[in-house]
Tab-separated table of C-alpha atoms in Angstrom:
chain	number	residue	atom	x	y	z
A	14	MET	CA	0.000	0.000	0.000
A	15	LEU	CA	1.218	3.484	-0.855
A	16	PHE	CA	0.768	6.228	1.751
A	17	LEU	CA	0.855	9.588	-0.039
A	18	HIS	CA	1.497	12.352	2.492
A	19	ILE	CA	0.300	15.670	1.016
A	20	GLY	CA	0.883	18.155	3.856
A	21	THR	CA	-0.231	20.594	4.864
A	22	HIS	CA	2.534	23.137	5.408
A	23	LYS	CA	3.598	23.976	8.954
A	24	THR	CA	2.447	20.682	10.434
A	25	GLY	CA	5.748	18.922	11.107
A	26	THR	CA	6.248	18.003	7.461
A	27	SER	CA	9.962	18.782	7.262
A	28	ALA	CA	10.635	16.894	10.479
A	29	LEU	CA	8.813	13.837	9.158
A	30	GLN	CA	10.534	14.012	5.768
A	31	THR	CA	13.960	14.401	7.344
A	32	PHE	CA	13.354	11.347	9.518
A	33	LEU	CA	12.108	9.309	6.552
A	34	THR	CA	15.153	10.260	4.486
A	35	ARG	CA	17.871	9.898	7.098
A	36	ARG	CA	16.522	6.687	8.591
A	37	GLY	CA	15.571	5.023	5.312
A	38	ALA	CA	17.657	1.857	5.720
A	39	GLU	CA	16.479	1.318	9.294
A	40	LEU	CA	12.860	1.883	8.297
A	41	ASP	CA	13.215	-0.697	5.526
A	42	ARG	CA	14.224	-3.211	8.177
A	43	CYS	CA	11.115	-2.244	10.170
A	44	GLY	CA	8.933	-2.978	7.146
A	45	VAL	CA	8.185	0.444	5.617
A	46	HIS	CA	9.916	2.030	2.621
A	47	TYR	CA	10.367	5.724	1.813
A	48	VAL	CA	10.534	6.043	-1.957
A	49	ARG	CA	13.898	7.461	-3.041
A	50	ALA	CA	12.899	8.300	-6.626
A	51	GLY	CA	11.885	11.924	-6.953
A	52	LEU	CA	13.864	13.110	-3.938
A	53	GLY	CA	16.936	14.260	-5.830
A	54	GLN	CA	19.245	15.465	-3.073
A	55	GLY	CA	16.337	16.725	-0.980
A	56	ILE	CA	14.008	15.092	1.517
A	57	ALA	CA	10.591	15.397	-0.185
A	58	HIS	CA	8.977	14.398	-3.476
A	59	HIS	CA	8.426	17.910	-4.778
A	60	SER	CA	9.664	16.984	-8.257
A	61	LEU	CA	6.899	14.377	-8.605
A	62	SER	CA	4.304	17.070	-7.974
A	63	TRP	CA	6.075	19.519	-10.264
A	64	ALA	CA	6.108	16.902	-13.006
A	65	VAL	CA	2.332	16.524	-12.851
A	66	ARG	CA	1.983	20.302	-12.885
A	67	GLY	CA	4.254	20.608	-15.944
A	68	GLN	CA	7.055	22.299	-14.009
A	69	TYR	CA	9.727	19.622	-14.271
A	70	ILE	CA	11.509	18.664	-17.493
A	71	GLY	CA	12.128	15.025	-16.564
A	72	GLU	CA	8.496	14.311	-15.640
A	73	HIS	CA	8.153	10.943	-17.385
A	74	ALA	CA	11.444	9.527	-16.160
A	75	VAL	CA	10.937	10.545	-12.528
A	76	TRP	CA	7.503	8.916	-12.335
A	77	ASP	CA	8.743	5.789	-14.128
A	78	GLU	CA	11.467	5.485	-11.502
A	79	ALA	CA	8.997	6.019	-8.655
A	80	ARG	CA	6.572	3.362	-9.940
A	81	ALA	CA	9.379	0.858	-10.436
A	82	GLU	CA	10.610	1.427	-6.885
A	83	ILE	CA	7.116	1.048	-5.423
A	84	ALA	CA	6.678	-2.211	-7.346
A	85	ALA	CA	10.025	-3.487	-6.046
A	86	HIS	CA	8.814	-2.940	-2.461
A	87	SER	CA	5.252	-4.146	-2.947
A	88	ARG	CA	5.418	-6.450	0.064
A	89	MET	CA	5.647	-3.538	2.505
A	90	PRO	CA	3.954	-0.141	2.905
A	91	THR	CA	5.621	2.582	0.840
A	92	VAL	CA	5.567	6.313	1.523
A	93	MET	CA	5.854	9.444	-0.612
A	94	SER	CA	5.680	12.918	0.911
A	95	SER	CA	5.475	16.481	-0.368
A	96	GLU	CA	3.419	19.494	0.655
A	97	ALA	CA	3.419	20.391	-3.042
A	98	PHE	CA	0.903	17.577	-3.587
A	99	TRP	CA	-1.621	19.704	-1.665
A	100	PHE	CA	-1.625	22.102	-4.660
A	101	THR	CA	-1.610	19.346	-7.277
A	102	ASP	CA	-4.734	18.450	-9.225
A	103	PRO	CA	-5.521	14.882	-8.071
A	104	GLU	CA	-7.182	14.117	-11.414
A	105	LYS	CA	-3.860	14.733	-13.146
A	106	LEU	CA	-1.956	12.788	-10.501
A	107	ALA	CA	-4.194	9.706	-10.551
A	108	PRO	CA	-2.944	8.342	-13.910
A	109	GLU	CA	0.597	8.264	-12.540
A	110	LEU	CA	-0.581	6.059	-9.655
A	111	LYS	CA	-3.109	3.838	-11.386
A	112	ASP	CA	-0.932	0.693	-11.269
A	113	VAL	CA	0.694	1.022	-7.843
A	114	GLY	CA	-2.010	-0.762	-5.841
A	115	PRO	CA	-4.009	0.523	-2.843
A	116	ILE	CA	-3.417	4.158	-1.909
A	117	ARG	CA	-4.090	6.162	1.230
A	118	ILE	CA	-3.938	9.959	1.124
A	119	VAL	CA	-2.612	11.346	4.427
A	120	ALA	CA	-2.953	15.000	5.443
A	121	TYR	CA	-2.394	16.782	8.740
A	122	LEU	CA	-4.640	19.742	9.472
A	123	ARG	CA	-3.949	22.567	11.886
A	124	ARG	CA	-6.625	24.864	13.250
A	125	GLN	CA	-6.632	27.820	10.881
A	126	ASP	CA	-5.940	30.595	13.376
A	127	ARG	CA	-2.653	28.915	14.284
A	128	TYR	CA	-1.901	27.591	10.819
A	129	LEU	CA	-2.277	30.956	9.099
A	130	GLN	CA	-0.226	32.794	11.701
A	131	SER	CA	2.595	30.311	11.237
A	132	LEU	CA	2.270	30.402	7.449
A	133	TYR	CA	2.344	34.202	7.494
A	134	LYS	CA	5.526	34.183	9.550
A	135	GLN	CA	7.143	31.894	7.003
A	136	ALA	CA	6.075	34.295	4.255
A	137	VAL	CA	7.693	37.225	6.080
A	138	THR	CA	10.953	35.401	6.717
A	139	GLY	CA	10.860	34.548	3.008
A	140	GLY	CA	10.767	38.241	2.079
A	141	ARG	CA	7.106	39.320	2.164
A	142	PRO	CA	6.585	42.861	3.501
A	143	GLN	CA	2.794	42.829	4.095
A	144	SER	CA	1.013	43.117	7.397
A	145	PHE	CA	-0.907	40.046	8.523
A	146	GLU	CA	-4.193	41.736	7.603
A	147	ASP	CA	-3.082	42.494	4.032
A	148	TRP	CA	-1.545	39.051	3.627
A	149	TYR	CA	-4.688	37.351	4.945
A	150	ALA	CA	-6.888	39.281	2.521
A	151	LYS	CA	-4.983	37.676	-0.367
A	152	THR	CA	-3.888	34.345	1.132
A	153	GLY	CA	-6.548	33.505	3.705
A	154	LYS	CA	-8.120	31.033	1.281
A	155	ARG	CA	-5.259	28.701	2.182
A	156	GLY	CA	-7.334	27.938	5.265
A	157	ASP	CA	-10.073	26.384	3.122
A	158	TYR	CA	-9.166	22.739	3.673
A	159	LEU	CA	-12.556	21.353	2.692
A	160	SER	CA	-12.412	22.144	-1.028
A	161	VAL	CA	-8.978	20.540	-1.350
A	162	VAL	CA	-9.858	17.410	0.626
A	163	ARG	CA	-13.076	16.917	-1.338
A	164	ARG	CA	-11.166	17.058	-4.629
A	165	TRP	CA	-8.864	14.285	-3.434
A	166	ALA	CA	-11.839	12.277	-2.166
A	167	GLU	CA	-13.608	12.547	-5.514
A	168	VAL	CA	-10.607	10.993	-7.257
A	169	PHE	CA	-9.286	8.477	-4.718
A	170	GLY	CA	-12.432	7.817	-2.658
A	171	ALA	CA	-13.408	9.247	0.702
A	172	GLN	CA	-12.579	5.920	2.354
A	173	ASN	CA	-8.937	6.412	1.319
A	174	ILE	CA	-8.563	9.900	2.825
A	175	LEU	CA	-6.828	9.834	6.187
A	176	LEU	CA	-6.981	13.183	7.978
A	177	ARG	CA	-4.953	13.661	11.149
A	178	ALA	CA	-5.284	16.449	13.704
A	179	TYR	CA	-2.067	18.378	14.262
A	180	ASP	CA	-3.448	20.214	17.278
A	181	ARG	CA	-4.941	18.277	20.162
A	182	ALA	CA	-6.471	19.495	23.396
A	183	SER	CA	-3.184	18.598	25.097
A	184	GLY	CA	-1.092	20.482	22.527
A	185	ARG	CA	0.702	19.694	19.282
A	186	ILE	CA	1.372	16.060	18.504
A	187	ASP	CA	4.604	14.362	17.497
A	188	VAL	CA	3.778	14.100	13.791
A	189	THR	CA	6.528	11.594	13.027
A	190	GLU	CA	5.347	9.186	15.707
A	191	ASP	CA	1.695	9.732	14.789
A	192	PHE	CA	2.367	9.120	11.098
A	193	PHE	CA	3.755	5.646	11.699
A	194	GLN	CA	0.819	4.846	13.949
A	195	ALA	CA	-1.434	5.768	11.010
A	196	VAL	CA	0.639	3.604	8.655
A	197	GLY	CA	0.443	0.742	11.158
A	198	VAL	CA	4.168	-0.006	11.399
A	199	ASP	CA	6.108	-0.188	14.669
A	200	VAL	CA	9.278	1.881	14.311
A	201	ALA	CA	9.747	2.667	18.004
A	202	PRO	CA	13.450	1.634	18.079
A	203	VAL	CA	14.206	4.038	15.233
A	204	LEU	CA	12.134	6.841	16.746
A	205	ALA	CA	14.144	6.517	19.954
A	206	GLN	CA	17.306	7.520	18.067
A	207	ARG	CA	15.981	10.894	16.910
A	208	LYS	CA	17.675	14.151	17.722
A	209	ARG	CA	15.062	16.468	19.184
A	210	GLN	CA	15.460	20.007	17.891
A	211	ALA	CA	13.397	22.712	16.234
A	212	HIS	CA	13.292	22.060	12.535
A	213	ASN	CA	11.407	24.860	10.814
A	214	PRO	CA	10.615	27.324	13.604
A	215	SER	CA	8.653	30.555	13.414
A	216	PRO	CA	10.090	33.751	14.940
A	217	ARG	CA	8.343	35.486	17.786
A	218	LEU	CA	6.513	38.663	16.807
A	219	GLU	CA	9.204	41.089	17.995
A	220	LEU	CA	11.766	39.404	15.748
A	221	LEU	CA	9.292	38.986	12.908
A	222	GLU	CA	8.806	42.752	12.745
A	223	LEU	CA	12.561	43.200	12.283
A	224	TYR	CA	12.457	40.843	9.312
A	225	ARG	CA	9.448	42.683	7.913
A	226	ALA	CA	11.223	46.031	8.267
A	227	VAL	CA	14.122	44.706	6.180
A	228	ASN	CA	11.664	43.430	3.581
A	229	GLN	CA	10.391	46.987	3.110
A	230	SER	CA	13.808	47.991	1.738
A	231	GLY	CA	13.330	46.131	-1.538
A	232	ILE	CA	16.729	44.455	-1.216
A	233	GLU	CA	16.705	40.690	-1.790
A	234	LEU	CA	18.983	39.044	0.775
A	235	PRO	CA	20.118	35.423	1.083
A	236	ARG	CA	17.385	34.340	3.470
A	237	ASP	CA	19.128	31.375	5.061
A	238	LYS	CA	22.006	33.653	6.031
A	239	LEU	CA	19.546	35.999	7.684
A	240	PHE	CA	17.303	33.368	9.272
A	241	TRP	CA	19.321	30.518	10.739
A	242	PRO	CA	22.114	32.542	12.419
A	243	VAL	CA	19.406	34.216	14.506
A	244	MET	CA	16.898	31.394	14.929
A	245	GLY	CA	19.174	28.372	15.108
A	246	GLY	CA	19.695	27.283	18.685
A	247	HIS	CA	17.755	30.204	20.174
A	248	THR	CA	14.501	28.636	21.319
A	249	GLN	CA	13.559	31.817	23.161
A	250	TYR	CA	13.077	33.409	19.739
A	251	HIS	CA	10.654	30.697	18.559
A	252	ARG	CA	6.900	31.278	18.734
A	253	SER	CA	4.339	30.429	16.095
A	254	ALA	CA	1.072	32.004	17.286
A	255	ASP	CA	1.387	35.418	18.926
A	256	ILE	CA	-0.195	37.699	16.302
A	257	LEU	CA	-3.907	37.118	16.954
A	258	ASP	CA	-5.551	37.469	20.342
A	259	TYR	CA	-8.592	35.419	21.330
A	260	GLU	CA	-11.134	37.799	19.780
A	261	HIS	CA	-9.276	38.000	16.461
A	262	SER	CA	-8.780	34.229	16.405
A	263	ALA	CA	-12.506	33.687	16.954
A	264	ARG	CA	-13.398	36.041	14.094
A	265	LEU	CA	-10.966	34.326	11.748
A	266	LEU	CA	-12.288	30.870	12.581
A	267	LYS	CA	-15.813	31.957	11.671
A	268	ASP	CA	-14.611	32.143	8.059
A	269	PHE	CA	-13.943	28.387	8.142
A	270	ALA	CA	-16.546	27.139	10.618
A	271	ASP	CA	-18.861	25.550	8.042
A	272	GLY	CA	-16.006	23.888	6.184
A	273	ASN	CA	-14.461	22.519	9.358
A	274	ALA	CA	-17.815	21.093	10.460
A	275	ALA	CA	-18.156	19.359	7.076
A	276	LEU	CA	-14.650	17.900	7.388
A	277	GLU	CA	-15.574	16.463	10.780
A	278	ARG	CA	-18.757	14.896	9.415
A	279	GLU	CA	-17.355	13.541	6.166
A	280	PHE	CA	-13.786	12.551	6.937
A	281	ASN	CA	-12.998	12.277	10.641
A	282	ARG	CA	-12.832	8.575	11.509
A	283	ASP	CA	-12.297	9.062	15.228
A	284	ALA	CA	-15.010	11.130	16.877
A	285	SER	CA	-13.086	11.071	20.165
A	286	VAL	CA	-10.309	13.169	18.565
A	287	PRO	CA	-11.727	16.227	16.754
A	288	LEU	CA	-9.736	17.500	13.798
A	289	PHE	CA	-9.729	20.971	15.344
A	290	PRO	CA	-9.677	21.549	19.109
A	291	ALA	CA	-12.142	24.111	20.408
A	292	LEU	CA	-10.855	27.656	20.734
A	293	VAL	CA	-10.891	28.644	24.406
A	294	PRO	CA	-10.092	32.086	25.855
A	295	PHE	CA	-6.374	32.645	26.296
A	296	GLU	CA	-3.977	35.363	27.339
A	297	MET	CA	-1.451	36.731	24.878
A	298	PRO	CA	2.166	35.814	25.663
A	299	GLU	CA	4.571	38.316	27.141
A	300	PHE	CA	6.292	40.609	24.658
A	301	TRP	CA	9.739	42.096	25.220
A	302	ASP	CA	10.001	45.846	25.629
A	303	TRP	CA	12.535	47.266	23.176
A	304	ARG	CA	14.620	48.480	26.115
A	305	SER	CA	14.794	45.069	27.803
A	306	PRO	CA	18.047	43.074	27.800
A	307	GLU	CA	16.317	40.232	25.941
A	308	TYR	CA	15.186	42.486	23.102
A	309	GLN	CA	18.533	44.246	22.872
A	310	ARG	CA	20.361	40.921	22.653
A	311	MET	CA	17.977	39.668	19.984
A	312	ALA	CA	18.276	42.899	17.978
A	313	ALA	CA	22.064	42.765	18.147
A	314	GLU	CA	22.108	39.191	16.842
A	315	PHE	CA	19.689	40.157	14.074
A	316	MET	CA	21.826	43.130	13.047
A	317	ASP	CA	24.944	40.977	13.021
A	318	ALA	CA	23.234	38.462	10.707
A	319	LEU	CA	21.887	41.278	8.532
A	320	ILE	CA	25.333	42.830	8.066
A	321	LYS	CA	26.892	39.473	7.203
A	322	ALA	CA	24.098	38.673	4.753
A	323	ALA	CA	24.517	42.057	3.062
A	324	ARG	CA	28.291	41.560	2.817
A	325	SER	CA	27.888	38.122	1.254
A	326	GLY	CA	27.408	39.676	-2.176
A	327	GLU	CA	24.214	37.669	-2.748
A	328	THR	CA	21.889	40.665	-2.857
A	329	ARG	CA	19.663	42.176	-5.550
A	330	SER	CA	17.583	45.314	-5.506
A	331	ASP	CA	14.004	45.619	-6.709
A	332	ASN	CA	15.317	47.643	-9.659
A	333	GLU	CA	17.704	44.862	-10.651
A	334	ARG	CA	14.871	42.335	-10.552
A	335	ARG	CA	12.589	44.644	-12.544
A	336	ASN	CA	15.292	45.319	-15.133
A	337	LYS	CA	15.335	41.631	-16.018
A	338	LYS	CA	11.697	41.635	-17.022
A	339	PRO	CA	11.995	43.544	-20.332
A	340	ARG	CA	14.633	41.077	-21.568
A	341	ASP	CA	12.396	38.151	-20.628
A	342	ALA	CA	9.429	39.903	-22.228
A	343	ARG	CA	11.190	39.792	-25.600
A	344	LEU	CA	11.259	35.983	-25.439
A	345	SER	CA	8.460	33.938	-26.919
A	346	ARG	CA	5.986	32.302	-24.555
A	347	GLU	CA	7.507	28.899	-25.328
A	348	GLU	CA	11.009	30.172	-24.509
A	349	ARG	CA	9.844	31.680	-21.231
A	350	VAL	CA	8.096	28.432	-20.232
A	351	ALA	CA	11.204	26.408	-21.138
A	352	ARG	CA	13.403	28.691	-19.022
A	353	ARG	CA	11.084	28.413	-16.035
A	354	LYS	CA	10.981	24.621	-16.358
A	355	ALA	CA	14.760	24.429	-16.534
A	356	ALA	CA	15.127	26.614	-13.427
A	357	ARG	CA	12.609	24.533	-11.494
A	358	ALA	CA	14.244	21.315	-12.599
A	359	LYS	CA	17.597	22.600	-11.367
A	360	ALA	CA	15.999	23.526	-8.033
A	361	GLY	CA	14.560	20.010	-7.769
A	362	GLU	CA	17.940	18.406	-8.447
A	363	SER	CA	19.561	20.480	-5.706
A	364	GLY	CA	16.826	19.733	-3.180
A	365	GLY	CA	15.252	23.194	-3.211
A	366	ASP	CA	11.559	23.643	-2.581
A	367	GLY	CA	10.854	25.924	-5.517
A	368	GLY	CA	9.142	28.495	-3.384
A	369	GLY	CA	11.516	29.915	-0.800
A	370	ARG	CA	10.594	30.205	2.849
A	371	ASP	CA	7.026	31.162	2.060
A	372	GLY	CA	6.230	27.626	1.073
A	373	GLY	CA	5.728	27.616	-2.686
A	374	GLY	CA	6.795	24.003	-3.001
A	375	GLY	CA	7.447	22.765	0.484
A	376	ASP	CA	8.858	23.719	3.861
A	377	ASP	CA	12.549	24.440	4.034
A	378	ASP	CA	14.738	21.397	4.246
A	379	GLY	CA	16.809	22.313	7.272
A	380	ASN	CA	18.795	20.108	9.587
A	381	GLY	CA	17.649	17.936	12.429
A	382	GLU	CA	14.680	15.705	13.066
A	383	GLY	CA	12.630	17.794	15.465
A	384	GLU	CA	9.306	19.562	15.062
A	385	GLU	CA	8.440	22.777	13.303
A	386	ALA	CA	6.374	25.682	14.562
């Protein structure tokens, strides 16, 4: 049986994919196989999704390799994983999977008030300058899980859709452990060897606003050089949901209340574990005053990373980016499409996600096997 993990973003996906990739040989011995074809040098099957979407030059070869590998491991469960599948048309994907045997579609869902705050923070650290309100006005539809899940159910059957709750009443789950429980394979000895560390963390609001201020400058900086030197190893800077207070969270959730209720009715197989825990009144976390030692230390580390990123020579201004457009505009449509495909194919071969830190193709493939926020 193939378990196709389709996301969503910001639900421990990178942690799960890192574990699946790094522990592949040990997992094989436990009786579950993570398909290597389509990974390139990365940890997720983004290129398989891109191929279906016409964004990858080697589409036929990569799917041929994936099907052959699944067939070679037909006696055990196989797994493919990419958040990019969430944006893939399942009708176009189905022909690529028609001969692989039984399929289960696995998706983790996070309550939208928390999910969209975390997704927004990833967009800002990826270079977006908008406020949350402006970003939500354009991107809030990403919280509409129902329409996506129904499309997959129409193609693969509702009985083959396996939705898992990322948030529980007791807090966030260990997605990696939960995933193998869903697959039905005991990998406890391998899980015990994990290194527990933040994998794709979100910055607390005070730090986020520093990133957003830099984004207003119009200078494109190497984001990993600006992100990880500040966030790596500094858990006090990690916080995923500190933008919306209780009242704002409640108003946002009203936009998705009907859809969430339908998901519970149509797809939740365990009534004892709701897909979305109830929103209860809460107090906002403490924020650092700009004069506090904690804020000053954080600002100094941010400025140090900013200076080093600017000195790296990997910067471009808005004008430089805009000046490239007229040259591209002189190309034919076919030439422009071919160039974009070649660039995306190169990104796939090097393990990139095709979308930067704002999640165009998948969460960043960082180091470690911990959770993301």
